[in-house]
XYZ file of C-alpha atoms in Angstrom:
745
model
C 100.055 40.933 21.584
C 102.034 42.807 24.241
C 102.515 40.852 27.450
C 101.110 42.026 30.751
C 104.650 42.260 32.138
C 105.619 44.804 29.472
C 102.569 46.995 30.089
C 102.498 46.583 33.886
C 105.960 45.717 35.246
C 106.273 44.121 38.689
C 105.466 46.794 41.246
C 105.013 46.705 45.006
C 104.352 49.423 47.594
C 107.142 51.828 48.461
C 107.343 50.420 52.003
C 108.665 47.131 50.558
C 112.235 46.754 49.244
C 114.092 43.832 47.730
C 115.697 43.311 51.152
C 112.370 43.064 52.993
C 111.456 39.506 53.973
C 108.025 38.136 53.039
C 107.080 37.987 56.730
C 108.019 41.638 57.220
C 106.242 42.661 54.037
C 102.938 41.016 54.943
C 103.023 42.615 58.379
C 103.337 46.048 56.732
C 99.803 45.895 55.325
C 97.265 47.346 54.928
C 98.411 50.734 53.747
C 97.307 53.658 55.949
C 93.808 54.904 55.091
C 95.070 58.392 54.244
C 97.319 56.906 51.569
C 94.567 54.992 49.734
C 91.247 56.783 50.366
C 91.305 58.991 47.286
C 92.312 58.976 43.634
C 93.613 61.639 41.280
C 93.253 62.672 37.605
C 96.158 61.443 35.511
C 97.598 64.505 33.786
C 96.556 65.076 30.153
C 94.379 61.919 30.136
C 91.040 63.594 29.330
C 89.766 62.600 25.863
C 86.573 63.608 24.059
C 83.700 61.389 25.186
C 85.549 60.218 28.292
C 86.465 61.393 31.772
C 90.097 61.773 32.804
C 91.836 58.552 33.871
C 91.777 57.996 37.638
C 94.505 56.335 39.689
C 94.819 55.789 43.413
C 97.181 58.230 45.098
C 99.330 55.265 46.221
C 99.760 54.133 42.609
C 101.356 57.270 41.181
C 104.569 55.438 40.373
C 102.896 52.321 39.020
C 99.967 49.961 39.594
C 100.686 47.465 42.360
C 101.126 43.866 41.112
C 102.291 42.006 44.229
C 102.912 42.327 47.968
C 106.521 41.141 47.616
C 108.852 40.441 44.648
C 109.095 36.758 45.652
C 105.312 36.307 45.559
C 104.340 36.142 41.887
C 101.889 33.195 41.808
C 99.256 31.627 44.042
C 101.624 28.660 44.364
C 104.192 30.962 45.990
C 101.634 32.134 48.541
C 100.624 28.660 49.638
C 104.229 27.429 49.812
C 105.076 30.331 52.100
C 102.092 29.802 54.393
C 102.483 26.011 54.519
C 105.998 26.586 55.830
C 105.344 29.501 58.195
C 102.030 28.158 59.568
C 102.526 24.421 59.063
C 100.634 23.287 62.181
C 97.949 25.992 62.122
C 94.356 24.883 61.428
C 93.369 25.371 57.806
C 90.388 23.435 56.392
C 87.575 22.485 58.762
C 84.389 20.456 58.522
C 81.664 19.034 60.728
C 82.072 15.280 60.370
C 78.951 13.260 59.563
C 78.293 9.990 61.422
C 76.067 7.555 59.470
C 75.362 5.487 62.592
C 73.582 8.400 64.262
C 72.693 10.289 61.071
C 74.094 13.457 62.669
C 76.917 15.920 62.185
C 79.402 16.830 64.917
C 78.516 19.959 66.869
C 82.125 21.100 66.440
C 84.597 21.572 63.590
C 87.595 19.315 62.911
C 90.471 20.953 61.039
C 93.375 19.713 58.935
C 96.470 21.892 59.285
C 98.401 23.507 56.428
C 101.093 20.836 56.400
C 98.502 18.048 56.069
C 96.724 19.839 53.241
C 100.053 20.383 51.476
C 100.664 16.622 51.525
C 97.130 15.943 50.279
C 97.677 18.449 47.457
C 100.864 16.709 46.332
C 99.340 13.241 46.614
C 96.361 14.291 44.522
C 98.535 15.791 41.788
C 100.897 12.822 41.792
C 97.978 10.385 41.616
C 96.385 12.169 38.665
C 99.689 12.357 36.763
C 100.338 8.669 37.446
C 96.987 7.683 35.936
C 97.535 10.000 32.961
C 100.955 8.489 32.295
C 99.487 4.992 32.345
C 96.158 5.530 30.549
C 96.124 8.913 28.806
C 99.705 9.912 27.902
C 98.396 12.080 25.059
C 97.297 14.608 27.702
C 100.907 15.348 28.647
C 102.901 17.920 26.736
C 105.708 16.437 24.674
C 107.325 19.654 23.534
C 109.278 20.301 26.745
C 107.376 23.537 27.251
C 106.888 24.944 30.706
C 103.167 24.262 30.607
C 103.775 20.597 31.438
C 100.171 19.683 30.634
C 97.857 20.343 27.716
C 94.495 20.034 29.410
C 91.984 21.912 31.547
C 90.668 20.199 34.690
C 87.032 20.761 35.722
C 85.575 20.973 39.228
C 81.885 20.287 39.833
C 81.113 20.416 43.540
C 79.701 22.576 46.288
C 82.141 24.189 48.724
C 84.156 21.594 50.632
C 87.801 21.035 51.690
C 88.404 18.823 48.631
C 87.488 21.776 46.389
C 90.338 23.812 47.892
C 92.770 20.873 47.777
C 91.963 20.361 44.090
C 92.505 24.035 43.324
C 95.831 24.052 45.191
C 96.871 20.928 43.291
C 96.190 22.669 39.989
C 98.477 25.533 41.032
C 101.243 23.159 42.104
C 101.230 21.220 38.812
C 100.483 24.095 36.396
C 97.070 22.721 35.440
C 94.501 25.402 34.550
C 90.995 24.633 35.748
C 87.401 25.618 35.226
C 84.271 25.106 37.275
C 80.740 23.885 36.769
C 77.767 24.559 39.023
C 74.169 23.381 39.151
C 72.523 26.593 38.025
C 74.402 26.604 34.728
C 71.973 23.998 33.452
C 72.834 21.113 31.097
C 73.189 23.232 27.940
C 75.782 25.606 29.405
C 77.590 22.739 31.164
C 77.823 20.897 27.852
C 79.162 24.053 26.220
C 81.889 24.524 28.853
C 83.055 20.890 28.850
C 83.094 20.860 25.053
C 84.800 24.220 24.581
C 87.568 23.420 27.085
C 87.809 19.756 25.978
C 88.282 19.041 29.676
C 89.287 15.365 30.071
C 89.200 15.187 33.875
C 86.491 16.306 36.244
C 86.576 16.174 40.043
C 83.038 16.108 41.389
C 80.732 14.937 44.146
C 78.949 11.616 43.663
C 75.548 13.239 43.175
C 76.870 14.975 40.025
C 78.101 11.820 38.236
C 74.774 10.968 36.598
C 74.369 14.551 35.373
C 77.740 14.424 33.625
C 76.993 10.980 32.166
C 73.776 12.365 30.690
C 75.742 15.172 29.023
C 78.261 12.719 27.562
C 75.612 10.340 26.213
C 73.108 12.938 24.985
C 75.365 15.583 23.467
C 73.467 15.474 20.140
C 70.537 17.343 21.678
C 72.695 20.451 22.219
C 74.449 20.694 18.852
C 71.831 22.932 17.257
C 72.055 25.405 20.169
C 75.619 26.332 19.204
C 75.517 26.597 15.413
C 77.386 29.912 15.552
C 80.397 28.287 17.235
C 83.162 27.677 14.684
C 84.638 24.567 16.273
C 82.850 21.225 16.608
C 81.557 20.814 20.138
C 81.939 17.390 21.682
C 82.812 16.328 25.209
C 86.260 14.754 25.597
C 85.873 13.328 29.113
C 88.212 10.511 30.134
C 88.291 10.443 33.951
C 85.836 11.273 36.717
C 87.108 11.508 40.298
C 84.409 11.324 42.967
C 85.048 13.400 46.070
C 82.781 10.976 47.948
C 83.899 7.389 48.468
C 82.532 4.786 46.052
C 81.338 1.315 46.978
C 81.865 -1.436 44.358
C 78.496 -2.985 45.217
C 76.106 -0.103 45.989
C 77.618 2.084 43.259
C 77.867 -0.701 40.677
C 75.442 1.118 38.356
C 77.742 4.168 38.245
C 80.765 2.059 37.371
C 78.851 0.258 34.618
C 77.462 3.484 33.177
C 80.802 5.308 33.061
C 82.491 2.227 31.563
C 79.875 2.124 28.798
C 80.823 5.732 27.979
C 84.571 4.951 27.962
C 85.082 7.123 31.032
C 87.139 5.920 34.002
C 85.709 6.415 37.492
C 87.533 6.379 40.820
C 87.372 8.121 44.199
C 89.349 11.040 45.587
C 90.873 8.871 48.305
C 91.967 6.281 45.730
C 93.849 8.986 43.849
C 95.490 10.147 47.087
C 96.708 6.598 47.768
C 98.090 6.213 44.241
C 99.861 9.569 44.527
C 101.368 8.776 47.919
C 102.967 5.657 46.404
C 104.047 7.398 43.199
C 105.258 10.919 44.101
C 105.759 13.464 41.340
C 107.592 16.762 41.848
C 105.637 20.018 41.681
C 105.571 21.910 38.361
C 105.386 25.519 39.622
C 103.607 27.979 37.312
C 104.880 31.246 35.918
C 103.074 34.519 36.600
C 101.555 34.708 33.111
C 100.363 31.094 33.080
C 96.616 30.537 32.919
C 95.220 30.116 36.432
C 91.547 29.461 35.705
C 88.810 29.947 33.138
C 85.882 31.415 35.036
C 82.663 31.104 33.078
C 80.265 33.862 33.987
C 76.732 32.765 34.778
C 75.639 36.016 33.195
C 72.082 37.203 32.821
C 71.643 36.309 29.142
C 73.204 34.164 26.455
C 76.072 31.673 26.356
C 78.543 31.787 29.283
C 81.751 33.683 28.607
C 85.004 32.083 29.761
C 87.111 34.739 31.449
C 90.812 33.891 31.214
C 92.587 34.716 34.469
C 96.321 34.277 35.030
C 98.376 33.882 38.175
C 99.495 37.483 37.660
C 95.842 38.607 37.664
C 95.225 36.653 40.850
C 98.314 37.922 42.662
C 97.360 41.483 41.793
C 93.840 40.883 43.135
C 95.182 39.520 46.427
C 97.585 42.476 46.617
C 94.591 44.799 46.262
C 92.953 43.208 49.307
C 96.169 43.319 51.303
C 96.644 47.013 50.589
C 93.066 47.949 51.480
C 91.837 45.406 54.073
C 93.591 44.286 57.236
C 93.686 40.600 58.186
C 92.209 39.945 61.661
C 94.336 38.113 64.198
C 93.527 34.383 64.441
C 91.335 34.770 61.367
C 88.467 32.300 60.944
C 85.684 32.405 58.373
C 82.913 30.293 56.897
C 83.557 29.541 53.220
C 79.999 29.602 51.878
C 79.826 31.818 48.786
C 80.175 29.546 45.722
C 83.819 28.783 44.990
C 82.815 28.522 41.356
C 82.836 32.345 41.329
C 85.846 34.603 41.727
C 84.696 36.551 44.803
C 85.056 33.604 47.184
C 88.129 32.216 45.454
C 90.132 35.383 45.822
C 88.960 35.837 49.398
C 90.225 32.318 50.123
C 93.717 33.032 48.731
C 93.800 36.257 50.768
C 92.954 34.154 53.839
C 95.531 31.491 52.953
C 98.260 34.119 52.809
C 97.326 35.140 56.354
C 97.245 31.577 57.695
C 93.486 31.777 58.319
C 91.256 28.829 59.196
C 88.407 28.096 56.772
C 85.285 26.238 57.854
C 82.785 24.772 55.402
C 78.995 24.533 55.686
C 77.790 21.107 56.790
C 74.996 21.345 54.201
C 76.465 23.286 51.252
C 74.023 25.457 49.362
C 71.427 25.562 52.136
C 71.527 29.172 53.280
C 69.243 28.563 56.269
C 71.930 26.408 57.949
C 74.837 28.856 57.620
C 74.027 30.740 60.814
C 74.026 27.418 62.704
C 77.506 26.697 61.332
C 78.705 30.167 62.332
C 77.313 29.627 65.837
C 79.146 26.305 66.123
C 82.368 27.898 64.850
C 81.927 30.563 67.512
C 84.979 32.560 66.431
C 84.244 33.897 62.944
C 86.312 37.062 62.478
C 84.951 38.219 59.136
C 82.277 37.464 56.589
C 82.069 38.010 52.839
C 78.571 37.819 51.350
C 76.231 39.224 48.731
C 73.546 41.830 49.532
C 70.611 39.423 49.716
C 72.342 37.397 52.435
C 73.037 40.528 54.434
C 69.384 41.483 54.053
C 68.460 38.097 55.527
C 70.868 38.577 58.427
C 69.409 42.031 59.043
C 65.833 40.718 58.939
C 66.747 37.847 61.256
C 68.362 40.200 63.754
C 65.383 42.532 63.744
C 62.942 39.679 64.209
C 64.961 38.247 67.093
C 65.217 41.604 68.827
C 61.538 42.249 68.251
C 60.676 38.912 69.885
C 62.382 39.878 73.165
C 59.498 40.802 75.481
C 58.984 43.691 77.874
C 61.420 46.368 78.953
C 64.466 44.241 78.084
C 63.381 44.033 74.461
C 62.541 47.729 74.322
C 65.931 48.628 75.824
C 68.048 46.556 73.428
C 66.150 47.840 70.394
C 66.573 51.404 71.670
C 70.319 50.833 72.206
C 70.799 49.654 68.591
C 68.920 52.693 67.270
C 70.777 55.029 69.634
C 74.108 53.601 68.505
C 73.174 54.184 64.858
C 72.562 57.833 65.657
C 75.886 58.078 67.498
C 77.794 56.618 64.551
C 76.087 58.300 61.615
C 74.364 61.441 62.935
C 76.805 62.577 65.614
C 79.922 60.959 64.069
C 80.969 59.287 67.324
C 83.574 56.655 66.398
C 83.231 52.969 67.256
C 86.294 53.247 69.488
C 84.827 56.107 71.582
C 84.151 55.275 75.232
C 80.371 55.543 74.913
C 80.167 53.079 72.034
C 82.607 50.775 73.791
C 80.364 50.869 76.876
C 77.277 50.031 74.812
C 79.181 47.204 73.130
C 80.355 45.713 76.418
C 76.977 45.606 78.142
C 74.569 45.159 75.215
C 75.913 44.718 71.668
C 78.444 41.978 72.462
C 75.635 39.825 73.863
C 73.846 40.023 70.507
C 77.043 39.110 68.669
C 77.855 36.146 70.909
C 74.358 34.755 70.548
C 74.791 34.313 66.782
C 78.462 33.249 66.748
C 79.963 36.649 65.976
C 81.727 37.411 69.263
C 85.034 37.912 67.394
C 83.526 39.585 64.322
C 85.809 42.290 62.968
C 84.343 43.221 59.584
C 81.851 42.372 56.857
C 82.432 42.652 53.094
C 79.686 42.941 50.508
C 80.083 42.581 46.768
C 78.260 41.533 43.588
C 75.479 44.163 43.723
C 74.565 47.369 45.590
C 73.501 47.067 49.221
C 71.215 49.714 50.634
C 72.700 52.266 52.983
C 70.139 51.612 55.740
C 71.165 47.945 55.980
C 74.853 48.824 56.250
C 74.188 51.294 59.052
C 72.003 48.866 60.958
C 74.476 45.974 60.744
C 77.435 48.160 61.711
C 75.582 49.330 64.796
C 74.019 46.005 65.805
C 77.205 43.959 65.290
C 79.814 46.588 66.272
C 81.835 45.866 63.171
C 83.288 47.562 60.149
C 81.683 47.177 56.715
C 83.452 47.199 53.347
C 81.610 47.653 50.047
C 83.548 46.307 47.078
C 83.114 46.857 43.356
C 84.283 44.501 40.620
C 83.357 41.628 38.331
C 84.655 38.305 37.071
C 86.698 40.113 34.416
C 88.373 42.305 37.047
C 89.049 39.300 39.305
C 86.625 40.642 41.916
C 87.097 44.041 43.568
C 89.154 46.859 42.062
C 87.620 49.437 44.423
C 86.496 49.193 48.034
C 84.977 51.610 50.502
C 86.317 52.956 53.759
C 84.917 50.467 56.284
C 84.041 53.292 58.712
C 82.566 55.727 56.185
C 79.751 57.719 57.796
C 78.015 57.919 54.401
C 78.234 54.348 53.088
C 76.759 54.991 49.638
C 79.949 54.411 47.660
C 82.583 51.834 46.695
C 85.527 54.061 47.549
C 88.035 55.342 44.968
C 89.694 53.070 42.431
C 92.231 50.877 44.223
C 95.996 50.582 43.894
C 95.905 47.809 41.257
C 93.812 49.379 38.489
C 93.011 52.604 36.684
C 89.552 53.778 35.742
C 87.785 56.166 33.410
C 84.168 56.891 32.496
C 82.777 56.733 28.982
C 79.900 59.059 28.101
C 76.463 57.494 27.584
C 74.681 60.523 26.082
C 71.438 58.675 25.281
C 70.896 58.277 29.021
C 72.266 61.751 29.896
C 75.302 60.270 31.634
C 78.354 62.302 30.590
C 81.445 63.600 32.345
C 80.863 67.217 31.376
C 77.183 67.166 32.320
C 77.129 65.287 35.647
C 80.483 63.531 36.208
C 79.023 60.168 35.239
C 79.331 57.484 32.573
C 80.124 53.828 31.932
C 83.056 52.469 33.959
C 86.072 51.313 31.928
C 88.965 49.698 33.811
C 92.476 48.608 32.948
C 95.371 47.175 34.875
C 97.317 44.022 35.811
C 94.312 42.707 37.758
C 91.975 42.698 34.742
C 91.554 39.880 32.244
C 91.939 40.886 28.608
C 90.429 37.923 26.779
C 87.528 35.466 26.749
C 88.486 31.847 26.206
C 88.318 30.941 22.470
C 85.987 33.868 21.847
C 87.577 36.716 19.909
C 84.168 38.161 18.974
C 83.007 38.751 22.557
C 86.493 39.916 23.483
C 86.328 42.607 20.805
C 82.849 43.631 21.978
C 83.827 43.920 25.650
C 87.284 45.531 25.476
C 88.574 48.776 23.976
C 92.136 49.149 22.756
C 94.098 51.981 24.357
C 94.925 54.758 21.881
C 98.473 55.263 23.117
C 99.772 51.988 24.589
C 99.887 48.990 22.195
C 98.358 45.877 23.764
C 96.705 47.749 26.598
C 92.960 47.152 26.870
C 90.079 48.747 28.753
C 87.286 46.474 29.947
C 83.800 47.907 29.398
C 81.995 46.952 32.603
C 78.490 48.004 31.566
C 78.100 49.713 34.956
C 77.296 53.405 35.132
C 78.875 55.364 37.951
C 79.100 58.885 39.269
C 82.411 60.195 40.591
C 82.182 62.111 43.861
C 84.914 64.693 43.337
C 84.246 66.379 46.670
C 85.161 63.253 48.629
C 88.291 61.844 47.033
C 86.785 60.786 43.687
C 84.794 57.958 45.222
C 82.741 55.717 42.933
C 78.952 55.588 43.270
C 77.244 52.936 41.133
C 73.971 54.285 39.770
C 72.888 52.238 36.746
C 73.633 49.729 33.967
C 74.205 50.627 30.327
C 72.128 47.915 28.696
C 69.217 47.769 31.121
C 67.081 50.596 29.822
C 64.084 50.928 27.554
C 61.869 53.647 26.116
C 58.201 54.065 27.030
C 55.564 55.079 24.509
C 55.791 58.775 25.465
C 59.521 58.758 24.656
C 60.875 58.634 28.222
C 63.930 56.425 28.804
C 63.837 54.152 31.853
C 67.102 53.019 33.499
C 65.535 49.920 34.992
C 68.340 48.901 37.383
C 68.332 52.367 38.919
C 64.575 52.038 39.470
C 64.846 48.500 40.859
C 67.687 49.498 43.179
C 65.615 52.404 44.483
C 62.711 50.101 45.345
C 65.086 47.511 46.865
C 66.796 50.162 48.975
C 63.804 52.040 50.310
C 61.467 49.030 50.564
C 64.023 46.584 52.022
C 61.662 45.471 54.787
C 58.873 44.768 52.308
C 60.502 43.084 49.317
C 63.132 40.435 48.635
C 63.465 40.889 44.879
C 61.816 43.023 42.241
C 61.612 42.668 38.461
C 60.392 45.758 36.605
C 59.307 45.756 32.977
C 58.399 48.469 30.503
C 56.714 47.903 27.160
C 57.658 50.427 24.468
C 53.990 50.530 23.409
C 52.863 51.415 26.950
C 53.327 54.591 28.989
C 53.950 53.011 32.420
C 55.898 50.323 34.270
C 54.692 47.024 35.708
C 56.511 44.574 37.912
C 56.762 41.297 39.785
C 57.644 41.729 43.457
C 58.911 39.050 45.814
C 57.486 40.008 49.197
C 59.398 39.182 52.372
C 57.894 37.497 55.411
C 59.875 39.885 57.611
C 57.536 42.739 56.705
C 54.722 43.019 59.202
C 54.825 46.579 60.504
C 52.533 48.692 58.308
C 50.630 46.007 56.477
C 48.646 44.963 59.559
C 46.682 48.206 59.252
C 45.158 47.154 55.964
C 41.415 46.532 56.497
C 42.203 45.876 60.174
C 42.757 42.221 59.317
C 46.114 41.709 61.029
C 48.363 40.597 58.215
C 51.111 39.911 60.711
C 49.652 36.420 61.216
C 51.870 34.895 58.488
C 52.373 34.880 54.776
C 51.074 31.328 54.666
C 47.648 32.239 56.081
C 45.556 35.295 55.295
C 48.217 37.336 53.484
C 49.392 34.302 51.539
C 45.916 33.586 50.229
C 45.382 37.170 49.112
C 48.790 37.234 47.407
C 48.044 33.979 45.607
C 44.735 35.351 44.363
C 46.314 38.665 43.263
C 43.813 40.521 45.451
C 43.322 43.930 43.833
C 42.792 45.885 47.065
C 45.901 44.375 48.632
C 47.966 45.110 45.557
C 46.841 48.755 45.512
C 47.672 49.049 49.209
C 51.174 47.570 48.774
C 51.994 49.642 45.661
C 50.967 52.787 47.514
C 53.184 51.706 50.431
C 56.143 51.132 48.125
C 55.718 54.370 46.210
C 55.436 56.245 49.492
C 58.626 54.619 50.809
C 60.647 55.542 47.697
C 59.691 59.226 47.863
C 63.210 60.255 49.028
C 64.771 58.483 46.018
C 63.915 61.275 43.606
C 62.321 58.989 41.016
C 60.036 60.709 38.541
C 56.380 59.724 38.283
C 56.917 57.766 35.063
C 59.654 55.736 36.811
C 57.255 54.435 39.477
C 55.315 51.182 39.223
C 51.669 51.545 38.230
C 50.693 47.880 38.498
C 52.316 44.688 39.751
C 51.823 41.251 41.232
C 53.179 40.319 44.653
C 54.393 36.764 45.176
C 56.313 34.741 47.758
C 59.779 33.939 46.344
C 58.860 34.301 42.646
C 62.504 34.600 41.622
C 64.898 31.829 42.654
C 68.080 30.180 41.435
C 66.074 27.013 40.748
C 63.705 28.688 38.273
C 66.706 30.386 36.608
C 65.509 33.906 37.506
C 68.491 34.573 39.787
C 72.199 34.040 39.249
C 74.148 32.147 41.972
C 75.111 35.586 43.322
C 71.389 36.446 43.534
C 71.243 38.959 40.696
C 68.140 39.230 38.544
C 68.418 37.362 35.212
C 66.314 39.739 33.166
C 65.853 37.563 30.092
C 64.750 34.578 32.212
C 62.378 36.743 34.255
C 60.795 38.132 31.121
C 60.200 34.587 29.895
C 59.028 33.279 33.296
C 56.536 36.096 33.895
C 55.438 36.701 30.288
C 51.841 35.773 31.082
C 51.779 37.907 34.237
C 53.138 40.924 32.341
C 50.496 40.566 29.653
C 47.721 40.328 32.272
C 49.037 43.383 34.132
C 49.029 45.509 30.982
C 45.604 44.178 30.058
C 44.321 45.192 33.504
C 45.875 48.628 33.038
C 47.444 51.144 35.393
C 45.796 51.048 38.817
C 44.206 54.121 40.346
C 46.810 55.029 42.956
C 45.794 58.589 43.779
C 44.136 57.559 47.000
C 43.242 54.383 48.755
């Protein structure tokens, strides 16, 4: 197999030379907007069944792989920052006090130098224990790898998560991650496939892992198609939380009975401080992590990502997104997924301070943490979280009484018109005046007084929400496109785009082409659309120990040996009139045929409802039976919606979802359902959906799809297979009831 270095040699922007210092190089970014806001057709790259290959105009001489020739691994980045910003705040937390059962109302930070010492102590402590108890885990062939094992992390976001990850970089230990929503079967699969002997985890996860170790027989039949024998090889558990010999005696006894050693994070730090081991820096092509996708169906796929992949991903962000001065952010998206991990390395390179939620995983408390931080400069989140922020803002502004409330709501609407109808820039004097006397007060109230920009990824976010948040928070808004296999974003929008319906052109670190999907009428010749295929130094080219899925998901390049194109499964349209920007419109696999022969692209339909009915619904699952001529659905209704529904039967449904509306929803009230379906179908009129693409019957529920019931991924995407199973009875009842009469109410 050809190496990545041969296909994509080290390349950095033209503004950087071998004589440029790292400090000077980093200050040269981002690249000017005019140099990166469009892509071009690579000459003679058009093949039958495909579009031409697209490259960013700043990548004509090669795809960018790094910001500087001396930065080739994540280890290099942290070493540089730990030296240049040694005393700057880095990892922050709100300390909990058991005596009062309360958290501090302020954040306490460790600086970069302190974290560097903790990293080295942790690595030294782990190697010391391995040398004493498990020497077979160490490589004896004098290879560069140094170690023959994969370390696992099973914890919510916390400073120790970052320290563990940094330790893995410093000692060339690849890692993988577990998370609650994987479930026991997938967790067993990952631990068995990787043969991971060491896991660093929070104390509340220890029993879950012990159950996997002791009950592995129950999962064997689930993986009959796997060639190798699956069995967990766990030898050491390291608890991030302190352990008490008396109160935690049951944990020590249980792990001992399973021949697994158990100790605390702080114990390992103490051992490492007394027994220092030198760093074992990685090479660019060394394995950085195995990121198992939560996916929407089937067994998780382990995406192999190298340090070269990661450095290219960080270079993409540097070229396209500027780092705010005195950068601070809340690290709340799951670190088990690549979006937050690559954002964190981007922030590390800039010497940013990272704060962690005081109650990880509890979304309702994040705004409180941001308020206490008080100086958050940027935020990276998924669409559903932005929808919650938008709904919260609207509710707060709506609750302001009298003329003051009317005025501030009018100002936000007026500013939207200035920005998007009259194209008045944010820096214009009128917008600056509105910000000074009105908008900044809104921002300060919720902890965003220093907010510079927002970034959204994972799934499409409706255009109305972007416009509202940009106006109400006086900030820029980036829309990124990518996946685990592409190490997060390979395209990102112009943060000040007056028509925020796109993900921008392909970035400077990848190339892109579209593959025709004729069965859905998506072809380059017909409508400049098709399935997105991507290639480049940022993209993984293999799934861990899974040649079959690798072959299914990647295409070999016809001309360049070893070069692969990842088949994303996303369908996009290329906007040739505006710099070849990418507009995501559908998914390849998510379609079905109705009885009359019409194909339904279900994600396109669901996105249309989510976009145009954002104030009514949280999530929507649409289903079409090939023996039926119409669509049905399950809709999660939002409590923020109380404008139009109060007119129904004059019963004032703005009381609350838990009272009158809640009862009618629970009872699947037919009149209410007809009213809401009519509302939804009226709202989506501008979408251009055909009549057969519109819902004809559905049930409305409060939070029917959650991570806990396995209907949503951790990034809040619909898990279609799980939804179909969860709502099988509802779907059958809806089809039995038949299409509702929706011609008039």
